[in-house]
CSV table of C-alpha atoms and ligand atoms in Angstrom, one decimal:
chain,number,residue,atom,x,y,z
A,500,MET,CA,7.6,-215.0,-43.5
A,501,ASP,CA,8.7,-213.2,-40.3
A,502,ILE,CA,12.2,-212.1,-41.3
A,503,LYS,CA,12.8,-210.1,-38.2
A,504,ALA,CA,12.4,-213.3,-36.2
A,505,LEU,CA,14.7,-215.1,-38.6
A,506,LEU,CA,17.4,-212.5,-38.1
A,507,GLU,CA,17.0,-212.7,-34.3
A,508,LYS,CA,17.2,-216.5,-34.4
A,509,ASN,CA,20.1,-216.9,-36.8
A,510,LEU,CA,22.4,-213.9,-36.1
A,511,PRO,CA,24.5,-213.6,-33.0
A,512,PRO,CA,23.3,-210.9,-30.6
A,513,GLU,CA,26.4,-208.7,-31.2
A,514,VAL,CA,25.7,-208.7,-34.9
A,515,LEU,CA,22.0,-207.9,-34.3
A,516,GLU,CA,22.9,-205.0,-32.1
A,517,VAL,CA,25.1,-203.4,-34.7
A,518,LEU,CA,22.5,-203.9,-37.5
A,519,LYS,CA,19.8,-202.3,-35.4
A,520,ASP,CA,22.2,-199.4,-34.6
A,521,VAL,CA,22.8,-199.0,-38.4
A,522,GLY,CA,19.0,-198.9,-39.0
A,523,GLU,CA,18.5,-196.3,-36.3
A,524,ARG,CA,21.2,-194.0,-37.6
A,525,ALA,CA,19.9,-194.3,-41.2
A,526,ARG,CA,16.4,-193.4,-39.9
A,527,ARG,CA,17.9,-190.2,-38.3
A,528,TYR,CA,19.4,-189.2,-41.6
A,529,GLY,CA,16.2,-190.0,-43.5
A,530,ARG,CA,17.9,-192.7,-45.5
A,531,GLU,CA,17.1,-196.3,-46.2
A,532,VAL,CA,19.6,-199.0,-45.3
A,533,TYR,CA,19.6,-202.7,-46.3
A,534,LEU,CA,21.3,-206.0,-45.5
A,535,VAL,CA,22.1,-207.5,-49.0
A,536,GLY,CA,23.9,-210.2,-50.9
A,537,GLY,CA,25.3,-213.5,-49.6
A,538,VAL,CA,24.2,-213.0,-46.0
A,539,VAL,CA,20.5,-212.7,-47.0
A,540,ARG,CA,20.7,-215.8,-49.2
A,541,ASP,CA,22.4,-217.7,-46.4
A,542,LEU,CA,19.9,-216.4,-43.8
A,543,PHE,CA,17.1,-218.1,-45.7
A,544,LEU,CA,19.2,-221.3,-46.2
A,545,GLY,CA,20.1,-221.4,-42.5
A,546,ARG,CA,23.8,-221.3,-43.3
A,547,GLU,CA,26.1,-219.3,-41.1
A,548,ASN,CA,27.6,-216.2,-42.8
A,549,LEU,CA,29.4,-213.6,-40.8
A,550,ASP,CA,30.5,-211.5,-43.8
A,551,LEU,CA,27.8,-208.9,-43.7
A,552,ASP,CA,27.1,-206.5,-46.6
A,553,VAL,CA,25.0,-203.4,-46.0
A,554,VAL,CA,23.9,-200.9,-48.6
A,555,ILE,CA,22.7,-197.4,-47.8
A,556,GLU,CA,20.9,-195.0,-50.1
A,557,GLY,CA,23.3,-192.3,-49.0
A,558,ASP,CA,26.8,-191.7,-47.6
A,559,ALA,CA,28.3,-195.1,-46.6
A,560,ILE,CA,31.6,-193.7,-45.4
A,561,GLY,CA,30.1,-191.2,-43.0
A,562,LEU,CA,27.9,-193.9,-41.4
A,563,THR,CA,30.8,-196.3,-41.1
A,564,LYS,CA,33.0,-193.7,-39.5
A,565,GLU,CA,30.4,-193.3,-36.8
A,566,LEU,CA,30.2,-197.0,-36.2
A,567,ALA,CA,34.0,-197.4,-36.1
A,568,GLU,CA,34.2,-194.7,-33.4
A,569,LYS,CA,31.4,-196.1,-31.3
A,570,TYR,CA,32.5,-199.8,-31.4
A,571,ARG,CA,36.2,-198.9,-31.6
A,572,VAL,CA,36.9,-201.2,-34.5
A,573,ARG,CA,39.3,-200.9,-37.5
A,574,MET,CA,37.9,-199.3,-40.6
A,575,VAL,CA,39.2,-199.5,-44.2
A,576,SER,CA,37.5,-197.3,-46.7
A,577,HIS,CA,37.6,-197.1,-50.5
A,578,ILE,CA,36.5,-193.5,-51.2
A,579,ARG,CA,36.4,-194.0,-55.0
A,580,PHE,CA,33.8,-196.9,-54.6
A,581,GLY,CA,32.0,-195.3,-51.6
A,582,THR,CA,32.6,-198.5,-49.6
A,583,ALA,CA,34.1,-199.2,-46.2
A,584,LYS,CA,34.8,-202.3,-44.2
A,585,LEU,CA,34.7,-202.7,-40.4
A,586,ARG,CA,36.3,-205.7,-38.7
A,587,PHE,CA,34.6,-206.7,-35.5
A,588,ASN,CA,36.0,-209.5,-33.4
A,589,SER,CA,33.6,-212.1,-34.6
A,590,PHE,CA,32.3,-210.7,-37.9
A,591,ALA,CA,33.0,-208.2,-40.7
A,592,LEU,CA,30.7,-205.5,-41.9
A,593,ASP,CA,30.9,-204.0,-45.4
A,594,VAL,CA,29.0,-200.8,-45.9
A,595,ALA,CA,28.4,-199.5,-49.4
A,596,THR,CA,26.6,-196.6,-51.0
A,597,ALA,CA,23.8,-198.0,-53.3
A,598,ARG,CA,25.1,-197.8,-56.8
A,599,THR,CA,24.5,-198.5,-60.4
A,600,GLU,CA,27.2,-199.8,-62.8
A,601,SER,CA,28.0,-199.8,-66.5
A,602,TYR,CA,30.6,-201.7,-68.4
A,603,GLY,CA,32.8,-199.9,-70.9
A,604,HIS,CA,33.7,-203.2,-72.6
A,605,PRO,CA,33.4,-206.9,-71.6
A,606,GLY,CA,35.6,-207.8,-68.7
A,607,ALA,CA,36.3,-204.1,-67.8
A,608,LEU,CA,35.9,-203.0,-64.2
A,609,PRO,CA,32.6,-201.2,-64.1
A,610,THR,CA,32.0,-197.5,-64.0
A,611,VAL,CA,29.9,-196.8,-60.9
A,612,ARG,CA,27.7,-193.9,-59.7
A,613,PRO,CA,25.3,-193.6,-56.8
A,614,GLY,CA,21.9,-195.2,-57.4
A,615,THR,CA,18.8,-196.6,-55.6
A,616,ILE,CA,18.6,-200.0,-53.9
A,617,LEU,CA,16.8,-201.3,-56.9
A,618,GLU,CA,19.6,-200.3,-59.2
A,619,ASP,CA,22.1,-201.8,-56.8
A,620,LEU,CA,20.3,-205.2,-56.8
A,621,LYS,CA,20.0,-205.2,-60.6
A,622,ARG,CA,23.8,-204.9,-61.0
A,623,ARG,CA,24.4,-208.1,-59.1
A,624,ASP,CA,25.4,-211.5,-60.4
A,625,PHE,CA,22.5,-213.8,-59.5
A,626,SER,CA,19.0,-213.5,-58.3
A,627,ILE,CA,19.8,-215.4,-55.1
A,628,ASN,CA,22.4,-212.8,-54.3
A,629,ALA,CA,20.1,-209.9,-55.2
A,630,MET,CA,17.7,-209.8,-52.2
A,631,ALA,CA,17.7,-207.1,-49.6
A,632,VAL,CA,16.3,-206.9,-46.1
A,633,CYS,CA,15.6,-203.4,-44.8
A,634,LEU,CA,17.3,-202.4,-41.6
A,635,THR,CA,15.9,-198.9,-41.2
A,636,LEU,CA,14.1,-198.4,-37.9
A,637,GLY,CA,10.4,-198.8,-38.5
A,638,ARG,CA,11.0,-201.2,-41.5
A,639,PHE,CA,13.5,-203.5,-39.8
A,640,GLY,CA,13.1,-207.0,-41.4
A,641,GLU,CA,11.1,-206.0,-44.5
A,642,LEU,CA,12.2,-208.1,-47.5
A,643,PHE,CA,12.9,-206.3,-50.8
A,644,ASP,CA,13.1,-208.9,-53.5
A,645,PRO,CA,12.1,-207.3,-56.8
A,646,LEU,CA,14.1,-209.8,-58.9
A,647,GLY,CA,12.6,-213.1,-57.7
A,648,GLY,CA,15.5,-214.2,-55.6
A,649,LYS,CA,13.4,-216.0,-53.0
A,650,GLU,CA,11.5,-218.0,-55.5
A,651,ASP,CA,14.8,-219.1,-57.2
A,652,LEU,CA,16.2,-220.0,-53.7
A,653,ASP,CA,13.1,-222.2,-53.1
A,654,ARG,CA,13.5,-223.8,-56.5
A,655,ARG,CA,17.3,-224.2,-55.9
A,656,LEU,CA,18.2,-222.3,-59.0
A,657,VAL,CA,21.2,-220.0,-59.9
A,658,ARG,CA,19.8,-217.5,-62.4
A,659,VAL,CA,21.5,-214.4,-63.9
A,660,LEU,CA,19.6,-211.2,-64.0
A,661,HIS,CA,20.0,-210.3,-67.7
A,662,GLU,CA,21.1,-211.8,-71.0
A,663,ARG,CA,24.5,-210.0,-71.1
A,664,SER,CA,25.6,-210.8,-67.5
A,665,PHE,CA,28.4,-213.2,-68.3
A,666,ILE,CA,29.6,-211.0,-71.2
A,667,ASP,CA,29.8,-207.9,-68.9
A,668,ASP,CA,31.7,-209.9,-66.3
A,669,ALA,CA,32.8,-213.5,-67.0
A,670,THR,CA,34.1,-214.0,-63.5
A,671,ARG,CA,30.4,-214.7,-62.8
A,672,ILE,CA,30.8,-218.0,-64.6
A,673,LEU,CA,33.2,-219.2,-61.9
A,674,ARG,CA,31.1,-217.6,-59.1
A,675,GLY,CA,28.0,-219.3,-60.4
A,676,ILE,CA,29.6,-222.7,-60.5
A,677,ARG,CA,30.8,-222.2,-56.9
A,678,TYR,CA,27.2,-221.4,-55.7
A,679,GLU,CA,25.7,-224.1,-57.7
A,680,GLN,CA,28.0,-226.8,-56.3
A,681,ARG,CA,28.3,-225.4,-52.8
A,682,LEU,CA,24.6,-225.2,-52.3
A,683,ASP,CA,23.7,-228.2,-54.4
A,684,PHE,CA,21.6,-225.9,-56.7
A,685,ARG,CA,21.3,-226.0,-60.5
A,686,PHE,CA,21.8,-223.3,-63.1
A,687,GLU,CA,18.4,-222.2,-64.4
A,688,GLU,CA,18.0,-223.6,-67.9
A,689,GLY,CA,18.4,-220.2,-69.7
A,690,THR,CA,21.3,-219.3,-67.5
A,691,GLU,CA,23.2,-222.5,-68.4
A,692,ARG,CA,22.6,-221.8,-72.1
A,693,LEU,CA,24.0,-218.3,-71.7
A,694,LEU,CA,27.0,-219.6,-69.7
A,695,ARG,CA,27.8,-222.2,-72.4
A,696,ARG,CA,27.4,-219.5,-75.1
A,697,ASP,CA,29.7,-217.0,-73.2
A,698,VAL,CA,32.3,-219.3,-71.8
A,699,LYS,CA,34.8,-217.8,-74.2
A,700,MET,CA,34.4,-214.4,-72.5
A,701,LEU,CA,36.7,-215.7,-69.8
A,702,HIS,CA,39.4,-214.5,-72.2
A,703,THR,CA,38.4,-210.9,-71.3
A,704,ILE,CA,39.2,-211.4,-67.6
A,705,SER,CA,42.7,-210.5,-66.3
A,706,GLY,CA,44.9,-213.2,-64.9
A,707,ASP,CA,44.7,-211.6,-61.4
A,708,ARG,CA,40.9,-211.7,-61.4
A,709,LEU,CA,40.8,-215.3,-62.7
A,710,ARG,CA,43.3,-216.4,-60.0
A,711,HIS,CA,41.3,-214.7,-57.3
A,712,GLU,CA,38.2,-216.7,-58.4
A,713,LEU,CA,40.1,-219.9,-58.7
A,714,GLU,CA,41.6,-219.4,-55.2
A,715,ARG,CA,38.1,-218.8,-53.8
A,716,THR,CA,36.9,-222.0,-55.4
A,717,LEU,CA,39.8,-223.9,-53.9
A,718,GLU,CA,38.7,-222.7,-50.5
A,719,GLU,CA,35.4,-224.4,-50.8
A,720,GLY,CA,34.7,-227.4,-48.5
A,721,GLU,CA,34.5,-229.8,-51.5
A,722,PRO,CA,36.2,-228.0,-54.3
A,723,GLU,CA,36.2,-231.1,-56.6
A,724,LYS,CA,32.5,-230.6,-57.2
A,725,ALA,CA,33.1,-227.1,-58.7
A,726,PHE,CA,36.1,-228.4,-60.8
A,727,ARG,CA,34.1,-231.3,-62.1
A,728,ARG,CA,31.3,-229.0,-63.1
A,729,ALA,CA,33.8,-226.5,-64.6
A,730,GLY,CA,35.2,-229.3,-66.7
A,731,GLU,CA,31.8,-230.4,-67.9
A,732,LEU,CA,30.8,-226.8,-68.9
A,733,GLY,CA,34.0,-226.3,-70.8
A,734,VAL,CA,35.2,-223.7,-68.3
A,735,LEU,CA,38.5,-225.3,-67.2
A,736,ARG,CA,39.8,-225.5,-70.7
A,737,GLU,CA,39.4,-221.8,-71.0
A,738,LEU,CA,41.9,-221.4,-68.1
A,739,HIS,CA,44.2,-223.9,-69.8
A,740,PRO,CA,43.4,-226.4,-72.5
A,741,ALA,CA,45.2,-229.2,-70.6
A,742,LEU,CA,43.3,-228.9,-67.3
A,743,LYS,CA,40.8,-231.6,-66.6
A,744,GLY,CA,38.0,-231.9,-64.0
A,745,ASP,CA,37.5,-235.6,-64.4
A,746,GLY,CA,37.0,-238.5,-62.0
A,747,TRP,CA,40.8,-238.7,-61.3
A,748,LEU,CA,40.8,-235.2,-60.0
A,749,VAL,CA,37.7,-235.8,-57.9
A,750,ARG,CA,39.4,-238.9,-56.3
A,751,MET,CA,42.6,-236.9,-55.6
A,752,PHE,CA,40.9,-234.0,-54.0
A,753,ARG,CA,39.0,-236.4,-51.8
A,754,ARG,CA,42.2,-238.2,-50.9
A,755,ALA,CA,43.7,-234.9,-49.9
A,756,ARG,CA,41.0,-234.6,-47.2
A,757,GLN,CA,41.2,-238.2,-45.9
A,758,GLY,CA,43.1,-237.1,-42.8
A,759,GLY,CA,39.9,-235.2,-41.9
A,760,THR,CA,41.5,-231.7,-42.0
A,761,LYS,CA,41.0,-229.1,-44.7
A,762,PRO,CA,44.1,-229.1,-47.0
A,763,PRO,CA,45.7,-225.8,-48.0
A,764,ALA,CA,44.5,-224.5,-51.4
A,765,GLU,CA,48.1,-224.9,-52.6
A,766,LEU,CA,47.8,-228.7,-52.3
A,767,TYR,CA,44.7,-228.8,-54.4
A,768,LEU,CA,46.3,-226.5,-57.0
A,769,CYS,CA,49.3,-228.9,-57.2
A,770,LEU,CA,46.9,-231.8,-57.8
A,771,LEU,CA,45.0,-229.8,-60.4
A,772,CYS,CA,48.2,-229.3,-62.3
A,773,TYR,CA,49.8,-232.7,-61.6
A,774,ARG,CA,49.1,-234.1,-65.1
A,775,LEU,CA,50.3,-231.0,-67.0
A,776,THR,CA,53.7,-231.0,-68.7
A,777,GLU,CA,56.2,-228.5,-67.3
A,778,ARG,CA,55.6,-226.2,-70.3
A,779,GLU,CA,51.8,-226.3,-69.8
A,780,ALA,CA,52.1,-225.7,-66.1
A,781,GLU,CA,54.3,-222.7,-66.8
A,782,GLN,CA,51.8,-221.2,-69.3
A,783,PHE,CA,49.0,-221.6,-66.8
A,784,LEU,CA,50.9,-220.2,-63.8
A,785,GLU,CA,52.0,-217.2,-65.9
A,786,HIS,CA,48.5,-216.6,-67.4
A,787,LEU,CA,47.0,-216.4,-63.9
A,788,ASN,CA,50.0,-214.6,-62.4
A,789,PHE,CA,50.5,-216.9,-59.5
A,790,PRO,CA,52.9,-215.7,-56.8
A,791,ALA,CA,56.4,-217.2,-56.6
A,792,ARG,CA,55.7,-219.6,-53.7
A,793,MET,CA,52.7,-221.3,-55.5
A,794,THR,CA,54.6,-221.3,-58.8
A,795,LYS,CA,57.4,-223.2,-57.2
A,796,ALA,CA,55.1,-225.7,-55.5
A,797,VAL,CA,53.3,-226.4,-58.8
A,798,LEU,CA,56.4,-226.7,-61.0
A,799,ASP,CA,58.1,-228.9,-58.3
A,800,THR,CA,55.0,-231.1,-58.4
A,801,VAL,CA,55.3,-231.6,-62.2
A,802,ARG,CA,59.1,-232.0,-62.1
A,803,LEU,CA,59.0,-234.5,-59.3
A,804,ARG,CA,56.3,-236.6,-61.0
A,805,GLN,CA,58.9,-237.3,-63.7
A,806,LYS,CA,61.4,-238.6,-61.2
A,807,THR,CA,59.4,-240.7,-58.7
A,808,ASP,CA,60.1,-243.8,-60.8
A,809,GLU,CA,63.5,-243.7,-59.2
A,810,LEU,CA,61.8,-244.5,-55.8
A,811,SER,CA,59.9,-247.5,-57.1
A,812,SER,CA,62.2,-250.3,-56.1
A,813,GLU,CA,62.6,-252.0,-52.7
A,814,GLY,CA,66.3,-251.4,-52.1
A,815,VAL,CA,66.4,-247.6,-52.4
A,816,LYS,CA,68.5,-246.4,-49.4
A,817,PRO,CA,67.1,-243.6,-47.2
A,818,SER,CA,70.1,-241.4,-48.2
A,819,VAL,CA,69.1,-241.8,-51.9
A,820,VAL,CA,65.5,-240.9,-51.1
A,821,TYR,CA,66.8,-237.8,-49.3
A,822,LYS,CA,69.1,-236.7,-52.1
A,823,LEU,CA,66.3,-237.0,-54.6
A,824,LEU,CA,63.7,-235.1,-52.6
A,825,HIS,CA,65.7,-232.6,-50.8
A,826,GLY,CA,65.0,-229.1,-52.2
A,827,TYR,CA,61.5,-229.9,-53.5
A,828,ASP,CA,58.7,-227.9,-52.1
A,829,SER,CA,57.0,-230.0,-49.4
A,830,THR,CA,53.5,-229.5,-50.8
A,831,ALA,CA,54.8,-230.8,-54.2
A,832,ILE,CA,56.0,-233.9,-52.4
A,833,ARG,CA,52.6,-234.3,-50.7
A,834,ALA,CA,50.8,-234.0,-54.0
A,835,ASN,CA,53.0,-236.7,-55.5
A,836,LEU,CA,52.4,-238.9,-52.4
A,837,LEU,CA,48.7,-238.6,-53.0
A,838,ALA,CA,48.8,-239.1,-56.7
A,839,ALA,CA,51.5,-241.9,-57.0
A,840,GLU,CA,50.1,-245.3,-57.7
A,841,SER,CA,53.2,-247.4,-56.7
A,842,PRO,CA,53.1,-248.4,-53.0
A,843,LEU,CA,56.9,-248.2,-52.9
A,844,VAL,CA,57.0,-244.7,-54.2
A,845,LYS,CA,54.3,-243.8,-51.7
A,846,ARG,CA,56.3,-245.4,-48.9
A,847,HIS,CA,59.5,-243.5,-49.8
A,848,LEU,CA,57.7,-240.2,-50.1
A,849,GLN,CA,56.0,-240.7,-46.8
A,850,LEU,CA,59.3,-241.7,-45.1
A,851,TYR,CA,60.9,-238.5,-46.4
A,852,LEU,CA,58.0,-236.3,-45.2
A,853,SER,CA,57.6,-237.8,-41.8
A,854,LYS,CA,61.2,-238.6,-40.9
A,855,LEU,CA,64.1,-238.1,-43.3
A,856,ARG,CA,63.7,-234.4,-43.9
A,857,TYR,CA,64.2,-233.8,-40.2
A,858,VAL,CA,67.4,-235.8,-39.7
A,859,ARG,CA,70.3,-233.7,-38.6
A,860,THR,CA,73.9,-234.6,-37.8
A,861,LEU,CA,75.1,-234.0,-34.3
A,862,LEU,CA,78.3,-232.4,-35.6
A,863,ASP,CA,78.2,-229.1,-37.4
A,864,GLY,CA,80.7,-227.1,-39.6
A,865,VAL,CA,82.5,-225.7,-36.5
A,866,ASP,CA,82.9,-229.2,-35.0
A,867,LEU,CA,84.4,-230.3,-38.3
A,868,ALA,CA,86.9,-227.5,-38.4
A,869,VAL,CA,88.0,-228.3,-34.8
A,870,LEU,CA,88.5,-231.9,-35.9
A,871,GLY,CA,90.8,-230.5,-38.7
A,872,VAL,CA,88.6,-230.6,-41.8
A,873,PRO,CA,89.6,-227.6,-43.9
A,874,MET,CA,87.0,-224.8,-44.1
A,875,GLY,CA,85.4,-224.4,-47.5
A,876,PRO,CA,83.9,-226.9,-49.9
A,877,ALA,CA,85.3,-229.8,-47.9
A,878,THR,CA,83.0,-228.9,-45.0
A,879,GLY,CA,79.8,-229.2,-47.1
A,880,GLU,CA,81.0,-232.4,-48.6
A,881,ALA,CA,81.8,-234.0,-45.2
A,882,LEU,CA,78.5,-232.8,-43.7
A,883,ASN,CA,76.6,-234.3,-46.7
A,884,ALA,CA,78.4,-237.6,-46.4
A,885,LEU,CA,77.8,-237.6,-42.6
A,886,ARG,CA,74.1,-237.0,-43.1
A,887,ALA,CA,73.9,-239.8,-45.6
A,888,ALA,CA,75.6,-242.2,-43.2
A,889,LYS,CA,73.2,-241.1,-40.5
A,890,LEU,CA,70.2,-241.5,-42.7
A,891,ASP,CA,71.3,-245.0,-43.6
A,892,GLY,CA,71.9,-245.9,-39.9
A,893,GLU,CA,75.7,-246.2,-40.3
A,894,VAL,CA,76.3,-243.7,-37.6
A,895,ARG,CA,74.3,-243.0,-34.5
A,896,THR,CA,76.2,-241.4,-31.7
A,897,ARG,CA,78.5,-238.3,-31.6
A,898,ARG,CA,81.4,-240.6,-31.2
A,899,ASP,CA,80.3,-242.6,-34.4
A,900,GLU,CA,80.2,-239.2,-36.3
A,901,VAL,CA,83.6,-238.2,-35.1
A,902,GLU,CA,85.0,-241.6,-36.1
A,903,PHE,CA,83.3,-241.3,-39.5
A,904,VAL,CA,84.8,-237.9,-40.2
A,905,ARG,CA,88.2,-238.9,-39.1
A,906,SER,CA,88.3,-242.1,-41.2
A,907,ARG,CA,86.9,-240.4,-44.3
A,908,PHE,CA,88.0,-236.8,-44.3
A,909,LEU,CA,91.2,-236.6,-42.2
A,910,LYS,CA,94.6,-237.9,-43.2
A,911,GLN,CA,95.4,-240.8,-40.8
A,912,ASP,CA,98.9,-240.7,-39.4
B,984,ATP,P1,30.5,-216.1,-50.6
B,984,ATP,O1,29.4,-216.8,-49.8
B,984,ATP,O2,31.2,-217.0,-51.6
B,984,ATP,O3,31.4,-215.2,-49.8
B,984,ATP,P2,29.0,-213.7,-51.3
B,984,ATP,O4,27.7,-213.9,-52.0
B,984,ATP,O5,29.1,-213.2,-50.0
B,984,ATP,O6,29.7,-215.1,-51.5
B,984,ATP,P3,31.0,-211.8,-52.3
B,984,ATP,O7,32.0,-212.1,-53.3
B,984,ATP,O8,31.4,-211.5,-50.9
B,984,ATP,O9,29.9,-212.9,-52.3
B,984,ATP,O10,30.1,-210.6,-52.9
B,984,ATP,C1,29.1,-210.0,-52.1
B,984,ATP,C2,27.9,-209.7,-53.1
B,984,ATP,O11,28.3,-208.8,-54.1
B,984,ATP,C3,27.4,-210.9,-53.8
B,984,ATP,O12,26.4,-211.6,-53.0
B,984,ATP,C4,26.8,-210.3,-55.1
B,984,ATP,O13,25.5,-209.8,-54.8
B,984,ATP,C5,27.7,-209.1,-55.3
B,984,ATP,N1,28.8,-209.5,-56.3
B,984,ATP,C6,30.0,-209.9,-56.0
B,984,ATP,N2,30.7,-210.1,-57.1
B,984,ATP,C7,29.9,-209.8,-58.2
B,984,ATP,C8,30.1,-209.8,-59.6
B,984,ATP,N3,31.2,-210.2,-60.2
B,984,ATP,N4,29.0,-209.3,-60.3
B,984,ATP,C9,27.9,-208.9,-59.7
B,984,ATP,N5,27.7,-208.9,-58.4
B,984,ATP,C10,28.7,-209.4,-57.6
């Protein structure tokens, strides 16, 4: 296969220019440099990927500094790992020194030291992510595929590189599911056996790393596929025993996309947790160390679920809907809107989201003071009553509002 032609056909010219430049510089230093990882996989699959990873058998930071100066782009480097990232306008380039890794204990972050490209490929998660294309001038476009990545790609298989892979780093379980479902591949038979054997090793992964993988999964185009598979493989219950990746969840995630736009990850998360009890949701959120905003959205989802019955009858006034929903996170309300079965509950939640939550009175606290309402708790009370009257259509104009306040909150002479 002519990979040079494939690179030229599939990568934008500005990317190609930088990659060729990288190859020329490496040649000058007498080093070899490679394009590796997801971008090589996606190149063969014809999928766009502008997160480029380059590995050099030599000093990555020095090379990246030169590129940052020449192209005048921002560079972030991690000296300890020998890696640096450049952000171009339309793509990102990660440059790393080829390295080998060893794991002190399962789930630990690896100890790294410089190595060869072969060692660098062997430390990777799956064969389809462990192919390299040489960029060095004179060898530009040569495929280096010592671990059979291309063959697995052709057979549409996700395969680990050794028997202890999931033990060393159980985040690969979640990564593998993501690739399998995104690309419509299958785990290779032996790999699936190892995954089922090692699923318990997810316990060795920190909450922060688990959350990171979960968030990346929620960013997928059709995340329900990965969640269904994670349910099937017994992975979800390792995150929390009450989580389910069943048909209900698949339907809800699809519903969330019915408007045609990609929902925020937070909405999917609220749906994932919708059926948990408050206690279960708290345990899960704490275990994965979710930030405060997401925690509120999820807990509000579960708390609101227990209250939506109050919205299930015909005669509920808009002011009652407002009072019940006001203060709940809006994503939590959206999640309940998607998951509720009762058409009346749905109608009321929709009314709140599209209209009621934006209703404002024309008078404010200062106007009330001018009218003679004493400053303090009485102001809030009067404003709330006024808003309720407005929501229920009892007042419309400014004059109506003044009249309402006078008749209810001021002593009539
Ligand atoms: P995506 O398409 O989801 O962005 P990617 O393949 O580009 O996926 P990254 O998470 O950006 O994946 O990682 C880049 C490369 O680093 C991967 O292709 C893989 O070779 C390697 N890698 C990442 N995480 C691990 C891991 N936990 N264990 C081993 N190798 C990993």
